[in-house]
PDB file of C-alpha atoms in Angstrom:
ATOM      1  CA  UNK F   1      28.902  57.790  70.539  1.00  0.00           C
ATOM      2  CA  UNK F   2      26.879  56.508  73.918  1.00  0.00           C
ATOM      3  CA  UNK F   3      28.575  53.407  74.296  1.00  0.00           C
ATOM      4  CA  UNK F   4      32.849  53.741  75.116  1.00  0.00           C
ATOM      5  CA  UNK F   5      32.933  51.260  77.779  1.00  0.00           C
ATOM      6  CA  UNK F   6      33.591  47.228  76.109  1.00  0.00           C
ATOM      7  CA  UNK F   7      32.393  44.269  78.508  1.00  0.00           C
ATOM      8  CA  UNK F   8      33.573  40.893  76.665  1.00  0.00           C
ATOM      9  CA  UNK F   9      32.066  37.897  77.849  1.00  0.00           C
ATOM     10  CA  UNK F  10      35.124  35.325  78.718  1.00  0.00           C
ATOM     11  CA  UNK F  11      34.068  31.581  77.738  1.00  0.00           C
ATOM     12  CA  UNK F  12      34.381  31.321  73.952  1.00  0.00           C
ATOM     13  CA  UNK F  13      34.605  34.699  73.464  1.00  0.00           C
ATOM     14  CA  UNK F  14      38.390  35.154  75.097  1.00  0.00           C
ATOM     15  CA  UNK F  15      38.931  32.023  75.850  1.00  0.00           C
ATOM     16  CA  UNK F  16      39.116  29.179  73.701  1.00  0.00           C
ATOM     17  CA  UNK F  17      36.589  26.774  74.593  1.00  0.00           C
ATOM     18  CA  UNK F  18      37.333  24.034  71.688  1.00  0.00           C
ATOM     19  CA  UNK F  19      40.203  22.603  74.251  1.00  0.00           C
ATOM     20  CA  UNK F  20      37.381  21.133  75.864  1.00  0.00           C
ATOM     21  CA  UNK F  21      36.485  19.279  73.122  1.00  0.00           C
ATOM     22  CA  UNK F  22      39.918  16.167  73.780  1.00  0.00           C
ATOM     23  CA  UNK F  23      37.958  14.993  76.700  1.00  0.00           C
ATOM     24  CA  UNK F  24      34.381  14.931  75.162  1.00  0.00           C
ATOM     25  CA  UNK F  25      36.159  12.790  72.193  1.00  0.00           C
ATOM     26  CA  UNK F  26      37.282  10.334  75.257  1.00  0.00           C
ATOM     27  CA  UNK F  27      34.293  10.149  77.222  1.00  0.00           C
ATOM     28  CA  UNK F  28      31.629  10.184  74.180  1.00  0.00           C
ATOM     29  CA  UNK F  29      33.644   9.404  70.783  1.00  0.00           C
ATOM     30  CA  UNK F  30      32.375  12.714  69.212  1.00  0.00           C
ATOM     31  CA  UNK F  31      34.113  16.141  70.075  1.00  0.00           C
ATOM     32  CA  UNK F  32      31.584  17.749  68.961  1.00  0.00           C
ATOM     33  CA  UNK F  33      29.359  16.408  71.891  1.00  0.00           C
ATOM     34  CA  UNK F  34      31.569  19.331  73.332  1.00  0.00           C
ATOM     35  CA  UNK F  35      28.770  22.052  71.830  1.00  0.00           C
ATOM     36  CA  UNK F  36      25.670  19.782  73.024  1.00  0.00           C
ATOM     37  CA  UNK F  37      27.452  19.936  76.412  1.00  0.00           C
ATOM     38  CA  UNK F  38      27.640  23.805  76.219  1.00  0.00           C
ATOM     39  CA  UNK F  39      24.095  24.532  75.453  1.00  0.00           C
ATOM     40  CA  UNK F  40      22.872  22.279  78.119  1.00  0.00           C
ATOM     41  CA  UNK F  41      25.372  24.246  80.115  1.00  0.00           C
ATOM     42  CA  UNK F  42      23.400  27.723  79.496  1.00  0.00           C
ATOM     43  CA  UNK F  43      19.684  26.290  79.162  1.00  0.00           C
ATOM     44  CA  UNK F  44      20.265  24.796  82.850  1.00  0.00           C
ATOM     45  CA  UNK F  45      21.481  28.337  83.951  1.00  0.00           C
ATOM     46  CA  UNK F  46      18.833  30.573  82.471  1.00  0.00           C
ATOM     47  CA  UNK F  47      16.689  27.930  83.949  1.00  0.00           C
ATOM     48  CA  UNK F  48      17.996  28.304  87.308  1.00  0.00           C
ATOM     49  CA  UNK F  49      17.429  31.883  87.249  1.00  0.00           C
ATOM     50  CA  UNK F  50      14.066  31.881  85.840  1.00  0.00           C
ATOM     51  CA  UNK F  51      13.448  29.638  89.008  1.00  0.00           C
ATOM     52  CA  UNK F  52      14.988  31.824  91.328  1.00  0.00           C
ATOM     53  CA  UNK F  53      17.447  29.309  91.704  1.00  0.00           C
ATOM     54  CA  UNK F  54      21.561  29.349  91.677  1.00  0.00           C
ATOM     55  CA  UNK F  55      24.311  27.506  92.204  1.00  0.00           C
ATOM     56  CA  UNK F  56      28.596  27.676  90.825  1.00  0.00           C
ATOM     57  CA  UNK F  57      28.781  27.393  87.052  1.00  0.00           C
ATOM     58  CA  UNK F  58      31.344  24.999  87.908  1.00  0.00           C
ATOM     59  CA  UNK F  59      29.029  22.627  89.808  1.00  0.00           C
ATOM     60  CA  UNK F  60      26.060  23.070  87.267  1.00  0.00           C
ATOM     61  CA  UNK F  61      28.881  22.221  84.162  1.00  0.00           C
ATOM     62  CA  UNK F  62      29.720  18.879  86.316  1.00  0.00           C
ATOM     63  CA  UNK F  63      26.095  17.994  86.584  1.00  0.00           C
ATOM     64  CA  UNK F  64      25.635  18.879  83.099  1.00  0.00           C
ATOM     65  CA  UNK F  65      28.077  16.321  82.167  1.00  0.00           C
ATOM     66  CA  UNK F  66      27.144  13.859  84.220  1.00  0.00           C
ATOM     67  CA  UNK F  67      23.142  14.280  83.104  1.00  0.00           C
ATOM     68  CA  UNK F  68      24.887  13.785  79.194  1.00  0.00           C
ATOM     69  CA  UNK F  69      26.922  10.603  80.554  1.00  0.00           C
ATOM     70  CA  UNK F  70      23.051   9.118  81.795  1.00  0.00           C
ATOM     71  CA  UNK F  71      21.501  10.231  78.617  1.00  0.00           C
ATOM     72  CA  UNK F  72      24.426   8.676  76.270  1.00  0.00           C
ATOM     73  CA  UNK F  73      25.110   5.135  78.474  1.00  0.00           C
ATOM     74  CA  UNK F  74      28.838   6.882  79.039  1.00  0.00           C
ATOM     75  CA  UNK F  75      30.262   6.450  83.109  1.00  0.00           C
ATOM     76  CA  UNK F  76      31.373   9.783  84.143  1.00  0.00           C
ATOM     77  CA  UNK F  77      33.042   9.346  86.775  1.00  0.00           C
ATOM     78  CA  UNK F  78      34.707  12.078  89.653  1.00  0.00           C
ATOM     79  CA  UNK F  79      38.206  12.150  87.575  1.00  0.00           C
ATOM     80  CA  UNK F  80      36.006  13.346  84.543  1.00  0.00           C
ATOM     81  CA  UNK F  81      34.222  15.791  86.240  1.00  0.00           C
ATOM     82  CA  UNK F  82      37.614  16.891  88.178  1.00  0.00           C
ATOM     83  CA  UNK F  83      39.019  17.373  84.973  1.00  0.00           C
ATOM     84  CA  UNK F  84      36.468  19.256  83.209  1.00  0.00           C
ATOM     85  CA  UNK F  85      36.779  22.012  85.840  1.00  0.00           C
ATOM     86  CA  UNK F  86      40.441  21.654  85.514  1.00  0.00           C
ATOM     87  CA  UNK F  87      39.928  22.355  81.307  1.00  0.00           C
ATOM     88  CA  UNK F  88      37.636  25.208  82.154  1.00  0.00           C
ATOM     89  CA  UNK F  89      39.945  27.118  84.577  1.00  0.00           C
ATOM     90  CA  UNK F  90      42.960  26.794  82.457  1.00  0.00           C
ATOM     91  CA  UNK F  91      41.975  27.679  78.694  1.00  0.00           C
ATOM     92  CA  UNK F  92      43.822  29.137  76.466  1.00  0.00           C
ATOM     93  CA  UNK F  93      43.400  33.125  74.805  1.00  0.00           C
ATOM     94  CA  UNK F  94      41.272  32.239  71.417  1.00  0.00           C
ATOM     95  CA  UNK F  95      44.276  33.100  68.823  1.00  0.00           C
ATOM     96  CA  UNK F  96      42.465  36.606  67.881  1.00  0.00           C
ATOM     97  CA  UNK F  97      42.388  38.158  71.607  1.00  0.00           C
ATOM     98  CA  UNK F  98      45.865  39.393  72.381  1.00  0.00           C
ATOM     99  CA  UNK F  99      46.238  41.040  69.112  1.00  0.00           C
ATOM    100  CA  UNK F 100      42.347  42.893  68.969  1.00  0.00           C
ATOM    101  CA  UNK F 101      42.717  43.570  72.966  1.00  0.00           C
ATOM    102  CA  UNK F 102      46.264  45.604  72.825  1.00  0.00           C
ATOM    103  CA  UNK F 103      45.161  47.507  69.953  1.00  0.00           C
ATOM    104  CA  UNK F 104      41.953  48.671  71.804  1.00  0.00           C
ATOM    105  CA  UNK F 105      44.581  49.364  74.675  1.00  0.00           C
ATOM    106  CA  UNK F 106      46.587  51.338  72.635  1.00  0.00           C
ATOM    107  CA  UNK F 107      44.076  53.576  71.732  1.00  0.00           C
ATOM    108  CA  UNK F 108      43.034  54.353  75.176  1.00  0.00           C
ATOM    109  CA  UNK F 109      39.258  52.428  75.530  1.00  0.00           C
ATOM    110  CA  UNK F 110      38.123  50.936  78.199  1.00  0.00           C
ATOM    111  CA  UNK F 111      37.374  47.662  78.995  1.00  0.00           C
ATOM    112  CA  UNK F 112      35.808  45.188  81.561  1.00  0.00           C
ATOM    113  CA  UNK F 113      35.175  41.215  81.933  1.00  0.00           C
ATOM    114  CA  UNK F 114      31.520  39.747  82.687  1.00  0.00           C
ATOM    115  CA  UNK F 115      31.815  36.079  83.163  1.00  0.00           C
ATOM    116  CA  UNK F 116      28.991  33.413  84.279  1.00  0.00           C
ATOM    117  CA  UNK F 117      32.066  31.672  85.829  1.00  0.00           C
ATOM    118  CA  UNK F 118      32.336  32.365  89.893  1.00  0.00           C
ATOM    119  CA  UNK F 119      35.887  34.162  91.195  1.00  0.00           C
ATOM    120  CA  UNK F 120      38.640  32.017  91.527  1.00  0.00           C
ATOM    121  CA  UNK F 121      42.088  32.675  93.605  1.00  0.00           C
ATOM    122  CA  UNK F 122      45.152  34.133  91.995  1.00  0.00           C
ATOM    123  CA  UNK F 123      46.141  32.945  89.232  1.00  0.00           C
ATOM    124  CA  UNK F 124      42.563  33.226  87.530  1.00  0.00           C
ATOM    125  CA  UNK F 125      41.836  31.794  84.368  1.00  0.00           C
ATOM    126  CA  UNK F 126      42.141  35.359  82.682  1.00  0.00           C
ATOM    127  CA  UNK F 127      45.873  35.449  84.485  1.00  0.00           C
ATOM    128  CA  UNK F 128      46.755  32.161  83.030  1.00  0.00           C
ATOM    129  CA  UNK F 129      45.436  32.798  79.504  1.00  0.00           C
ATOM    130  CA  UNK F 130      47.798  36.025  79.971  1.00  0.00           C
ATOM    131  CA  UNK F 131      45.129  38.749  79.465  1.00  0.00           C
ATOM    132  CA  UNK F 132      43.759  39.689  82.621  1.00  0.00           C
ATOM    133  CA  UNK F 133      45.864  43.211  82.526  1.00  0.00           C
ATOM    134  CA  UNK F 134      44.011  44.463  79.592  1.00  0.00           C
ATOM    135  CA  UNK F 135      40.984  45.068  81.559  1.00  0.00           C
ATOM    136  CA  UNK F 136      40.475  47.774  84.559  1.00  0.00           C
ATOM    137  CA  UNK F 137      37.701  45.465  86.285  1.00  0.00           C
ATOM    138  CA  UNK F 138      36.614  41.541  86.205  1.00  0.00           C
ATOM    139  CA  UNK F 139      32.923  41.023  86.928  1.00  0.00           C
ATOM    140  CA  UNK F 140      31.006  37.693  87.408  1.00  0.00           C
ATOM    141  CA  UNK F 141      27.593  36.975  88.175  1.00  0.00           C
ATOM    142  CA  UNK F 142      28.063  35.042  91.407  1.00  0.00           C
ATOM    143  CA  UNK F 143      27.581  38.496  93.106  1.00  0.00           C
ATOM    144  CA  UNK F 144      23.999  38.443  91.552  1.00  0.00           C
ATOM    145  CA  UNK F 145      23.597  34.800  92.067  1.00  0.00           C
ATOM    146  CA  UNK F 146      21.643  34.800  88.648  1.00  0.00           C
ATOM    147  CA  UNK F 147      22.962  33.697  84.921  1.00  0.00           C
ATOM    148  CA  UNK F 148      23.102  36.028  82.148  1.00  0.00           C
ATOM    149  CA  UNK F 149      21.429  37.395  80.681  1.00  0.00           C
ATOM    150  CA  UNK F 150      19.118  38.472  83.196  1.00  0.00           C
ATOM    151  CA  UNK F 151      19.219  42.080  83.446  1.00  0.00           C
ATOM    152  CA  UNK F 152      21.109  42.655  86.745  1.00  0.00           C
ATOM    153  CA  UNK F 153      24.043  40.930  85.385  1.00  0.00           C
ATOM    154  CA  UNK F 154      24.692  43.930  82.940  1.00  0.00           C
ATOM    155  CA  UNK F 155      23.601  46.605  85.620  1.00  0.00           C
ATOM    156  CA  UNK F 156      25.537  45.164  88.019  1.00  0.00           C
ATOM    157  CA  UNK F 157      28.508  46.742  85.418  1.00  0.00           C
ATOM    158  CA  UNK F 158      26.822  49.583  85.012  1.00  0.00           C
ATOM    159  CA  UNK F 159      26.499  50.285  88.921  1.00  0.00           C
ATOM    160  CA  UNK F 160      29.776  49.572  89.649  1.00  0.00           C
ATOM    161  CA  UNK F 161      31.507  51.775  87.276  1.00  0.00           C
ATOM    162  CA  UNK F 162      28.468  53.905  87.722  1.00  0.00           C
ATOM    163  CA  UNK F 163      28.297  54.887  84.598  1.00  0.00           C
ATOM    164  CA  UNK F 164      24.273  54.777  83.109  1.00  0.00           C
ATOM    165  CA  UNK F 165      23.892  51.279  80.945  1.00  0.00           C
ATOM    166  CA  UNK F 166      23.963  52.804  77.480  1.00  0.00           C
ATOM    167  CA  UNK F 167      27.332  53.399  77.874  1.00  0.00           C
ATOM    168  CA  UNK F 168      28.415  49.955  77.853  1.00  0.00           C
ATOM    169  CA  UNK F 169      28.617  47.742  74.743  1.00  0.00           C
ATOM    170  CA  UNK F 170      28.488  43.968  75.487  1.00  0.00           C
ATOM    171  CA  UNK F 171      30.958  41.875  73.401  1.00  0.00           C
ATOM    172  CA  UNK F 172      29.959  38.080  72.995  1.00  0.00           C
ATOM    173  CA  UNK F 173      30.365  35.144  70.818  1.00  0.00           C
ATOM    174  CA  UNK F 174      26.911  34.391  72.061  1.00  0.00           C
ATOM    175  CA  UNK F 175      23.510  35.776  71.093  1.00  0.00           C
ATOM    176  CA  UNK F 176      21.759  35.110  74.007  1.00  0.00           C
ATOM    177  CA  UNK F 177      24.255  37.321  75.500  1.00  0.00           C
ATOM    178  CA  UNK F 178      23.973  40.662  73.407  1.00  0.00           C
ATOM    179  CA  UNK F 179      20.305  40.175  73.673  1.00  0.00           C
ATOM    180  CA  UNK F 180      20.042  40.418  77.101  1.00  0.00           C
ATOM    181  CA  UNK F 181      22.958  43.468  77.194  1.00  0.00           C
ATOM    182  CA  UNK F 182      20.459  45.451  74.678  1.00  0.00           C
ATOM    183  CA  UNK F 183      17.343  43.925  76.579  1.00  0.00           C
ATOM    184  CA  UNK F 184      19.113  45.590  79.808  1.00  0.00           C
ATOM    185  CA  UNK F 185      20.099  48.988  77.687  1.00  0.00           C
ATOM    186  CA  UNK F 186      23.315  48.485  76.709  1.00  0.00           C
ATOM    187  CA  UNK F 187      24.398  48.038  72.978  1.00  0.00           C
ATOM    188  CA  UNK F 188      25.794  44.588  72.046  1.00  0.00           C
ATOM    189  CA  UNK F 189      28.908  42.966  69.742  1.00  0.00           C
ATOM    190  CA  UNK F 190      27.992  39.702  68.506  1.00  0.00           C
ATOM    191  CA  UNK F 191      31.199  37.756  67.321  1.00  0.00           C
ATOM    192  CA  UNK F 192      30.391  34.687  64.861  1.00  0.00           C
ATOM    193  CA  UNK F 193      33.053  32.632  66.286  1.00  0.00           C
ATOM    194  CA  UNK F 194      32.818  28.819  64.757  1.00  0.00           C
ATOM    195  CA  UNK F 195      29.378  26.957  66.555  1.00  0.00           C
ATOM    196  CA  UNK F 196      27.604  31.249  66.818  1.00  0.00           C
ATOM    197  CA  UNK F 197      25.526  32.601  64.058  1.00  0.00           C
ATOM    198  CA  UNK F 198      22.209  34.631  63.415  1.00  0.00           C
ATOM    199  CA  UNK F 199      19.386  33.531  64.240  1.00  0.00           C
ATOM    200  CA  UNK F 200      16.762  34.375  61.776  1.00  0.00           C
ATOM    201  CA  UNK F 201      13.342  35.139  63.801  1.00  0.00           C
ATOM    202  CA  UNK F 202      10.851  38.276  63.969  1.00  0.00           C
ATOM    203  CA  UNK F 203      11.220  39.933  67.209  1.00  0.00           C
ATOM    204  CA  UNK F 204      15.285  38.935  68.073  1.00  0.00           C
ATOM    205  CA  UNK F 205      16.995  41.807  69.055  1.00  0.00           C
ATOM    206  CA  UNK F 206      19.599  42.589  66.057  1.00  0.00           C
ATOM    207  CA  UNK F 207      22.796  43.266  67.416  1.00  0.00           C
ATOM    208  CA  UNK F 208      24.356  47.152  67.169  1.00  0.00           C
ATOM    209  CA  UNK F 209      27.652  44.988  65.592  1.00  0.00           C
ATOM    210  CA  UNK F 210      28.923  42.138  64.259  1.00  0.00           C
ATOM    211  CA  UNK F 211      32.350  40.807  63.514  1.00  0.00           C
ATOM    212  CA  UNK F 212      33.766  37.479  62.415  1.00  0.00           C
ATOM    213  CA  UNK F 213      36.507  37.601  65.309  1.00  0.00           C
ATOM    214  CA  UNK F 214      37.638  39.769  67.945  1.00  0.00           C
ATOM    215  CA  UNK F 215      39.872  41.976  65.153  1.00  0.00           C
ATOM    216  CA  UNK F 216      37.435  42.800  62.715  1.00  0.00           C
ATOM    217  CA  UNK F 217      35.009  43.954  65.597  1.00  0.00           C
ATOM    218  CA  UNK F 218      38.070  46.313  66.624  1.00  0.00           C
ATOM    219  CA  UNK F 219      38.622  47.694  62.959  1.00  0.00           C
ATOM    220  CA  UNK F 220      34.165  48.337  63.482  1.00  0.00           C
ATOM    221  CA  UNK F 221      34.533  50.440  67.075  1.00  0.00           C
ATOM    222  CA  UNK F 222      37.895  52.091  66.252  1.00  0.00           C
ATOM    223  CA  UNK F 223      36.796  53.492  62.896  1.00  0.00           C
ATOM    224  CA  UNK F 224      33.349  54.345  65.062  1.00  0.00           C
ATOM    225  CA  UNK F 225      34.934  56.314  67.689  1.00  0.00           C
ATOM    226  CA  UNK F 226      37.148  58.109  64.749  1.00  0.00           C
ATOM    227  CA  UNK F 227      40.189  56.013  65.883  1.00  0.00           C
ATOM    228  CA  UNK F 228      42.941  54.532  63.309  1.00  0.00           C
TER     229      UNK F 228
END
């Protein structure tokens, strides 16, 4: 098969991004304002790039909460901000990662990181969520300075391993984010974590898999690839 190269998106699709959800019960009574949060989080970054516009996911996700606090009469203050950044740079492995990542390992295919999230210094949140070694590269679309899924966040991949795009499969719990992968030439791996489904239109791209959680989608490409 073309594509033998895995890219997983990080947030929500490695890393568990329901431990956010403690201080959206605090500030706004609901956890689930954590999701509402989130999608204002990725509208505001596809429409900085359709703008020509960028700036740190980390500073956008603090404005984003502080646009929710004006919109819901809720105070954020600089602690809450401080501490959302603090939640976002140290969450967990989602329970399904360690197990579906070292059996890919095992069987020899590779596997890269494409985050919206900028660099950090040592430890990174991929260190602390004790995964980072799984993957030969970690890529991030600060050195773009546009939000997937634009297209040069997926060739930027491609260049740097050069390898042609087709060869890479994009592995998201996010639609948006296989869309734009396939958009861009590569195949995509939509995971239908909890908050992630479908979405039944004409003219969405369908992705080339999809998987409940991370170990299902690794039965899917071993058994592809004639692994077991």
């Amino acid at each position: 098969m073309a594509d033998h190269i895995l890219v997983f998106d990080v947030n929500e699709t490695l890393l568990d991004l329901t431990t956010l959800e403690p201080l959206f019960a605090g500030l706004f009574g609901d956890p689930a304002m954590m999701r509402q949060w989130f999608a204002h989080l990725i509208l505001y970054s596809e429409a900085m790039t359709l703008s020509g516009e960028y700036a740190p996911f980390g500073t956008l996700a603090q404005g984003t909460l502080r646009m929710m606090g004006e919109t819901q009469g809720v105070s954020v203050g600089d602690a809450d901000a401080a501490e959302l950044v603090h939640l976002l740079t140290n969450m967990p492995a989602c329970d399904d990662v360690i197990p579906a990542l070292t059996r890919l390992q095992e069987a020899g295919v590779r596997m890269v990181t494409l985050t919206n999230s900028p660099p950090t210094d040592s430890p990174t949140p991929m260190e602390k969520a004790g995964i980072a070694h799984f993957f030969e590269a970690h890529y991030s679309v600060h050195s773009v300075g546009k939000f997937k899924p634009h297209p040069d966040c997926y060739r930027l991949v491609s260049e740097s391993l050069d390898v042609h795009i087709a060869s890479l499969c994009l592995v998201a719990a996010h639609l948006w984010d296989t869309m734009g992968a396939q958009g861009a030439g590569a195949s995509g791996a939509f995971i239908t974590r909890t908050g992630n489904a479908m979405l039944p239109s004409d003219g969405i791209a369908q992705p080339t898999y999809v998987a409940p959680d991370l170990g299902a989608f690794a039965d899917q490409w071993l058994a592809l690839q004639g692994i077991v």
